[in-house]
Each structure stands twice: as structure tokens, then as C-alpha cells.
């Protein structure tokens, strides 16, 4: 599947908070957008895991997403390692996005920084420098 935007967030609601306008503008114009939550946000202070799952399902419908994928890589200790990079790479290969979005690298939340590094490194590995990841 070829999509316009694949947006990664460390937690459910990260993409909506940081790039919701881009997402809804894209889908309103007929574009295809997929969001991937890297964790369930189970350690968050705003709502429990189950309420966040319900909210993310509703948000997917309201935003007109093609799909929403939960990678469940663990909240509070998100790691940029080969296993997690391969999970991100699989999604990039599956959806073949024109644009990849991720959390900001200069964010005070540790999971946001790690999510940015993880997605950036996975995208780099797919860029042609390392044939092992293609």
C-alpha cells in the first residue's frame, strides 16, 4: 500500500497533539494517513491504558485514517535497538509512505526523544546505505 503520511508517536495521542492539523488536512484532501503508536502509554498520568485505546480508536475514525497500528514496544523505557528498528522498518515497508513523521528530537519527554531517534534511524537504514534492512 502506498500512503501519503506514516506518523509515529511514542504514545497514543502524541501524533494528534503534535501533528493533528497536518493529519486531518491531508485526509480531508483525500490523502492516506496511518498512525503507529510505539507504546500503549500504560505509564501515563492522563488516563489508563484502556481509556487511551478507546480514545485512539475514536480519533482514528474522526481523522479518517487508513489504519492505526499499535507496536506495543513498552512505555517509559522505549529503546532504540535492532528489534524495535525492525518493527518500524516493517511498517515503513508495508505502507511505503511519501512522508514519515515522528516525535521531536528536542523534547523533554525521554520517550519522545527515543521515539524520534528510533524512527529516524530506521528510516536511515532503509535509505540505501545498508542492504541488510531492505
Short mmCIF file of C-alpha atoms in Angstrom, two decimals:
data_model
loop_
_atom_site.label_atom_id
_atom_site.label_comp_id
_atom_site.label_asym_id
_atom_site.label_seq_id
_atom_site.Cartn_x
_atom_site.Cartn_y
_atom_site.Cartn_z
CA UNK A 1 0.00 0.00 0.00
CA UNK A 2 1.35 3.47 -0.84
CA UNK A 3 0.27 6.18 1.57
CA UNK A 4 0.96 9.87 1.95
CA UNK A 5 1.94 10.01 5.64
CA UNK A 6 3.08 7.44 8.20
CA UNK A 7 3.15 9.18 11.58
CA UNK A 8 4.81 7.57 14.59
CA UNK A 9 4.16 8.63 18.18
CA UNK A 10 5.75 7.31 21.35
CA UNK A 11 2.29 7.21 22.96
CA UNK A 12 -1.34 7.26 21.86
CA UNK A 13 -2.31 10.94 21.37
CA UNK A 14 1.23 12.15 20.53
CA UNK A 15 0.52 12.41 16.82
CA UNK A 16 -2.86 14.06 17.38
CA UNK A 17 -1.32 16.66 19.72
CA UNK A 18 1.73 17.43 17.59
CA UNK A 19 0.51 16.92 14.03
CA UNK A 20 -3.28 16.60 14.17
CA UNK A 21 -3.72 19.55 11.83
CA UNK A 22 -1.44 18.02 9.21
CA UNK A 23 -3.20 14.66 9.52
CA UNK A 24 -6.75 15.99 9.21
CA UNK A 25 -5.81 18.39 6.41
CA UNK A 26 -4.25 15.52 4.47
CA UNK A 27 -7.19 13.16 4.90
CA UNK A 28 -9.68 15.96 4.12
CA UNK A 29 -7.95 16.36 0.76
CA UNK A 30 -8.19 12.63 0.07
CA UNK A 31 -4.74 11.69 1.31
CA UNK A 32 -3.95 8.42 3.03
CA UNK A 33 -2.54 8.57 6.55
CA UNK A 34 -1.54 5.83 9.01
CA UNK A 35 -0.59 6.41 12.65
CA UNK A 36 1.58 4.00 14.61
CA UNK A 37 1.72 4.23 18.39
CA UNK A 38 5.03 2.84 19.63
CA UNK A 39 3.62 2.14 23.11
CA UNK A 40 0.25 1.87 24.82
CA UNK A 41 1.04 4.76 27.16
CA UNK A 42 0.41 2.45 30.08
CA UNK A 43 2.52 4.51 32.49
CA UNK A 44 0.89 7.84 31.61
CA UNK A 45 -0.72 10.09 34.18
CA UNK A 46 -3.62 11.15 31.93
CA UNK A 47 -5.95 8.17 31.63
CA UNK A 48 -5.28 4.47 31.83
CA UNK A 49 -4.28 2.13 29.02
CA UNK A 50 -7.87 1.13 28.22
CA UNK A 51 -9.23 4.67 28.03
CA UNK A 52 -6.30 5.66 25.81
CA UNK A 53 -7.05 2.71 23.50
CA UNK A 54 -10.71 3.79 23.21
CA UNK A 55 -9.68 7.38 22.54
CA UNK A 56 -7.16 6.39 19.87
CA UNK A 57 -9.75 4.20 18.12
CA UNK A 58 -12.23 7.09 18.09
CA UNK A 59 -9.53 9.53 16.93
CA UNK A 60 -8.63 7.20 14.03
CA UNK A 61 -12.23 7.35 12.83
CA UNK A 62 -12.55 11.11 13.28
CA UNK A 63 -9.26 11.77 11.50
CA UNK A 64 -10.13 9.47 8.60
CA UNK A 65 -7.06 7.26 8.98
CA UNK A 66 -6.37 4.33 6.67
CA UNK A 67 -5.09 2.39 9.68
CA UNK A 68 -3.76 2.76 13.20
CA UNK A 69 -1.07 0.30 14.33
CA UNK A 70 -0.05 -0.38 17.93
CA UNK A 71 3.55 -1.66 18.13
CA UNK A 72 3.48 -2.08 21.95
CA UNK A 73 7.22 -1.50 22.42
CA UNK A 74 6.79 -0.52 26.07
CA UNK A 75 6.05 2.79 27.76
CA UNK A 76 8.62 4.53 29.92
CA UNK A 77 11.60 2.61 28.60
CA UNK A 78 11.34 2.86 24.84
CA UNK A 79 14.58 1.59 23.32
CA UNK A 80 16.28 2.32 20.01
CA UNK A 81 17.57 -1.18 19.36
CA UNK A 82 17.67 -3.54 16.38
CA UNK A 83 14.46 -5.38 17.35
CA UNK A 84 12.46 -2.15 17.57
CA UNK A 85 14.10 -0.74 14.44
CA UNK A 86 12.94 -3.82 12.54
CA UNK A 87 9.36 -3.29 13.76
CA UNK A 88 9.42 0.28 12.44
CA UNK A 89 11.10 -0.83 9.21
CA UNK A 90 8.38 -3.45 8.64
CA UNK A 91 5.72 -0.75 8.86
CA UNK A 92 7.59 1.59 6.53
CA UNK A 93 7.97 -1.23 4.01
CA UNK A 94 4.30 -2.19 4.36
CA UNK A 95 2.88 1.30 3.84
CA UNK A 96 5.58 2.90 1.64
CA UNK A 97 4.84 6.47 2.82
CA UNK A 98 5.82 9.63 0.99
CA UNK A 99 6.34 11.36 4.37
CA UNK A 100 7.33 9.96 7.77
CA UNK A 101 6.56 11.93 10.93
CA UNK A 102 7.85 11.26 14.45
CA UNK A 103 8.15 12.95 17.83
CA UNK A 104 10.50 15.93 18.06
CA UNK A 105 14.10 15.05 18.92
CA UNK A 106 14.37 18.09 21.22
CA UNK A 107 11.52 17.17 23.56
CA UNK A 108 11.87 16.98 27.30
CA UNK A 109 9.98 13.66 27.49
CA UNK A 110 12.54 10.81 27.31
CA UNK A 111 10.21 8.51 25.31
CA UNK A 112 9.64 11.26 22.73
CA UNK A 113 13.39 11.69 22.21
CA UNK A 114 13.91 7.94 21.92
CA UNK A 115 10.96 7.60 19.51
CA UNK A 116 12.46 10.27 17.29
CA UNK A 117 15.85 8.55 17.29
CA UNK A 118 14.28 5.13 16.65
CA UNK A 119 12.18 6.25 13.68
CA UNK A 120 14.97 8.38 12.23
CA UNK A 121 17.49 5.56 12.41
CA UNK A 122 15.03 3.02 10.93
CA UNK A 123 14.29 5.37 8.03
CA UNK A 124 18.02 5.92 7.51
CA UNK A 125 18.66 2.18 7.38
CA UNK A 126 16.06 1.90 4.62
CA UNK A 127 17.61 4.74 2.63
CA UNK A 128 20.03 2.52 0.75
CA UNK A 129 23.08 2.64 2.97
CA UNK A 130 22.54 -0.82 4.41
CA UNK A 131 21.17 -3.60 2.19
CA UNK A 132 20.51 -5.85 5.22
CA UNK A 133 17.35 -3.87 6.00
CA UNK A 134 15.75 -3.74 2.53
#
